[in-house]
Tab-separated table of C-alpha atoms in Angstrom:
chain	number	residue	atom	x	y	z
P	1	SER	CA	18.035	-15.711	-20.324
P	2	THR	CA	17.203	-17.570	-17.048
P	3	THR	CA	19.178	-20.629	-18.444
P	4	LEU	CA	21.920	-18.962	-19.600
P	5	SER	CA	22.378	-17.033	-16.076
P	6	VAL	CA	21.978	-20.122	-14.353
P	7	LYS	CA	24.694	-21.838	-16.653
P	8	GLN	CA	27.023	-19.250	-15.502
P	9	SER	CA	26.371	-19.516	-11.674
P	10	ASP	CA	29.033	-21.025	-9.432
P	11	TYR	CA	27.318	-24.280	-8.557
P	12	VAL	CA	27.256	-25.394	-12.313
P	13	LYS	CA	30.909	-24.400	-12.552
P	14	ALA	CA	31.414	-26.514	-9.778
P	15	ALA	CA	29.759	-29.472	-11.098
P	16	GLN	CA	31.805	-29.115	-14.296
P	17	SER	CA	34.972	-28.919	-12.165
P	18	ARG	CA	34.036	-32.451	-10.818
P	19	ALA	CA	33.602	-33.826	-14.382
P	20	ASP	CA	29.880	-34.378	-13.914
P	21	SER	CA	28.072	-35.413	-17.135
P	22	THR	CA	26.141	-32.887	-19.099
P	23	ALA	CA	23.096	-34.941	-18.439
P	24	TYR	CA	23.446	-34.553	-14.672
P	25	ILE	CA	24.413	-30.929	-14.733
P	26	VAL	CA	21.081	-30.343	-16.654
P	27	LEU	CA	18.818	-32.565	-14.897
P	28	ARG	CA	20.337	-31.787	-11.358
P	29	GLU	CA	21.728	-28.332	-11.439
P	30	ILE	CA	19.947	-26.062	-14.159
P	31	ALA	CA	16.608	-27.669	-14.429
P	32	PRO	CA	15.298	-26.992	-10.902
P	33	ASN	CA	16.485	-23.567	-11.148
P	34	VAL	CA	14.769	-22.824	-14.542
P	35	MET	CA	11.374	-24.682	-13.943
P	36	ALA	CA	9.609	-21.966	-12.183
P	37	PRO	CA	9.882	-19.375	-14.876
P	38	VAL	CA	9.127	-21.852	-17.572
P	39	ILE	CA	6.108	-23.063	-15.668
P	40	VAL	CA	4.884	-19.259	-15.079
P	41	GLU	CA	5.441	-18.402	-18.767
P	42	GLY	CA	3.434	-21.549	-19.847
P	43	THR	CA	0.568	-20.649	-17.810
P	44	ILE	CA	0.611	-17.311	-19.126
P	45	ARG	CA	0.466	-18.414	-22.396
P	46	ILE	CA	-2.542	-20.822	-21.898
P	47	SER	CA	-4.218	-18.044	-20.596
P	48	PHE	CA	-3.513	-15.774	-23.372
P	49	ALA	CA	-4.408	-18.592	-25.990
P	50	ILE	CA	-7.788	-18.912	-24.281
P	51	MET	CA	-8.494	-15.070	-24.402
P	52	LEU	CA	-7.308	-15.134	-28.292
P	53	GLY	CA	-9.478	-18.253	-29.035
P	54	ALA	CA	-12.366	-16.500	-27.523
P	55	THR	CA	-11.716	-13.189	-29.105
P	56	LEU	CA	-11.224	-14.800	-32.538
P	57	SER	CA	-14.330	-16.638	-32.404
P	58	TYR	CA	-16.207	-13.440	-31.058
P	59	LEU	CA	-15.222	-11.582	-34.166
P	60	GLY	CA	-16.176	-14.675	-36.436
P	61	LEU	CA	-12.529	-15.800	-37.276
P	62	GLY	CA	-12.542	-18.540	-34.942
P	63	ALA	CA	-14.706	-21.620	-34.105
P	64	GLN	CA	-17.916	-21.626	-36.342
P	65	PRO	CA	-21.587	-23.134	-35.659
P	66	PRO	CA	-22.365	-25.657	-34.849
P	67	ALA	CA	-18.895	-25.834	-32.649
P	68	SER	CA	-19.065	-24.218	-29.206
P	69	ASP	CA	-16.737	-21.796	-27.851
P	70	TRP	CA	-17.040	-19.139	-25.436
P	71	GLY	CA	-16.427	-16.326	-27.806
P	72	LEU	CA	-18.736	-17.657	-30.305
P	73	LEU	CA	-21.521	-17.857	-27.298
P	74	VAL	CA	-20.742	-14.336	-26.367
P	75	SER	CA	-21.167	-13.345	-30.103
P	76	GLU	CA	-24.383	-15.104	-30.592
P	77	ALA	CA	-25.730	-13.497	-27.369
P	78	ARG	CA	-24.756	-10.026	-28.204
P	79	PRO	CA	-28.494	-9.088	-29.859
P	80	TYR	CA	-30.125	-10.387	-26.559
P	81	LEU	CA	-27.940	-8.351	-24.383
P	82	LEU	CA	-30.671	-6.010	-23.301
P	83	ARG	CA	-33.160	-8.592	-22.630
P	84	SER	CA	-31.119	-11.541	-21.398
P	85	PRO	CA	-27.930	-10.163	-20.350
P	86	TRP	CA	-27.056	-13.651	-18.428
P	87	LEU	CA	-26.330	-15.130	-21.983
P	88	VAL	CA	-23.372	-12.950	-22.027
P	89	ILE	CA	-22.586	-13.038	-18.688
P	90	TRP	CA	-21.911	-16.588	-18.072
P	91	PRO	CA	-19.451	-17.355	-20.830
P	92	GLY	CA	-17.662	-14.036	-19.950
P	93	LEU	CA	-17.291	-15.192	-16.680
P	94	GLY	CA	-16.301	-18.740	-17.724
P	95	ILE	CA	-13.677	-17.156	-19.851
P	96	ALA	CA	-12.261	-14.743	-17.011
P	97	MET	CA	-12.372	-17.586	-14.390
P	98	VAL	CA	-10.345	-20.177	-16.552
P	99	SER	CA	-7.813	-17.233	-17.275
P	100	ILE	CA	-7.529	-16.126	-13.693
P	101	GLY	CA	-7.457	-19.902	-12.681
P	102	PHE	CA	-4.309	-20.757	-15.095
P	103	ASN	CA	-2.530	-17.157	-13.673
P	104	LEU	CA	-3.319	-18.278	-10.077
P	105	LEU	CA	-2.055	-22.047	-10.902
P	106	GLY	CA	1.181	-20.627	-12.474
P	107	ASP	CA	1.836	-18.186	-9.519
P	108	GLY	CA	1.177	-21.098	-6.977
P	109	LEU	CA	3.626	-23.435	-8.890
P	110	ARG	CA	6.016	-20.801	-9.169
P	111	ASP	CA	5.819	-20.521	-5.398
P	112	VAL	CA	6.405	-24.401	-4.941
P	113	LEU	CA	9.103	-24.990	-7.247
P	114	ASN	CA	11.200	-21.978	-7.129
P	115	PRO	CA	14.486	-22.980	-5.106
P	116	ARG	CA	15.190	-19.505	-4.223
P	117	SER	CA	12.321	-18.870	-1.843
P	118	ARG	CA	12.558	-22.118	0.103
P	119	HIS	CA	13.612	-21.572	3.796
């Protein structure tokens, strides 16, 4: 939807009236204005994929031993939760930190790449 709204903007219409090539319009006018939402969406999807993979492994539907996966580590440590809670805490923190990191990366890249927020 962002691409369609950018395509209808005045600066794209001005480039079309100058008879600029389609490649020029896409690369110079449209792409810089739609990259920020695409990058943010991509980082959110990466974070979601990490959480989904860990959840599936925890439920036994993802990685199987001897493969190593954060969800599998949490699942195998579950019987020892009361005696050794760190066996669950560290993989859980890993999942959380990587997911938060990708979300923060997306937010930072959005702030840097968004042409509307530049002064």
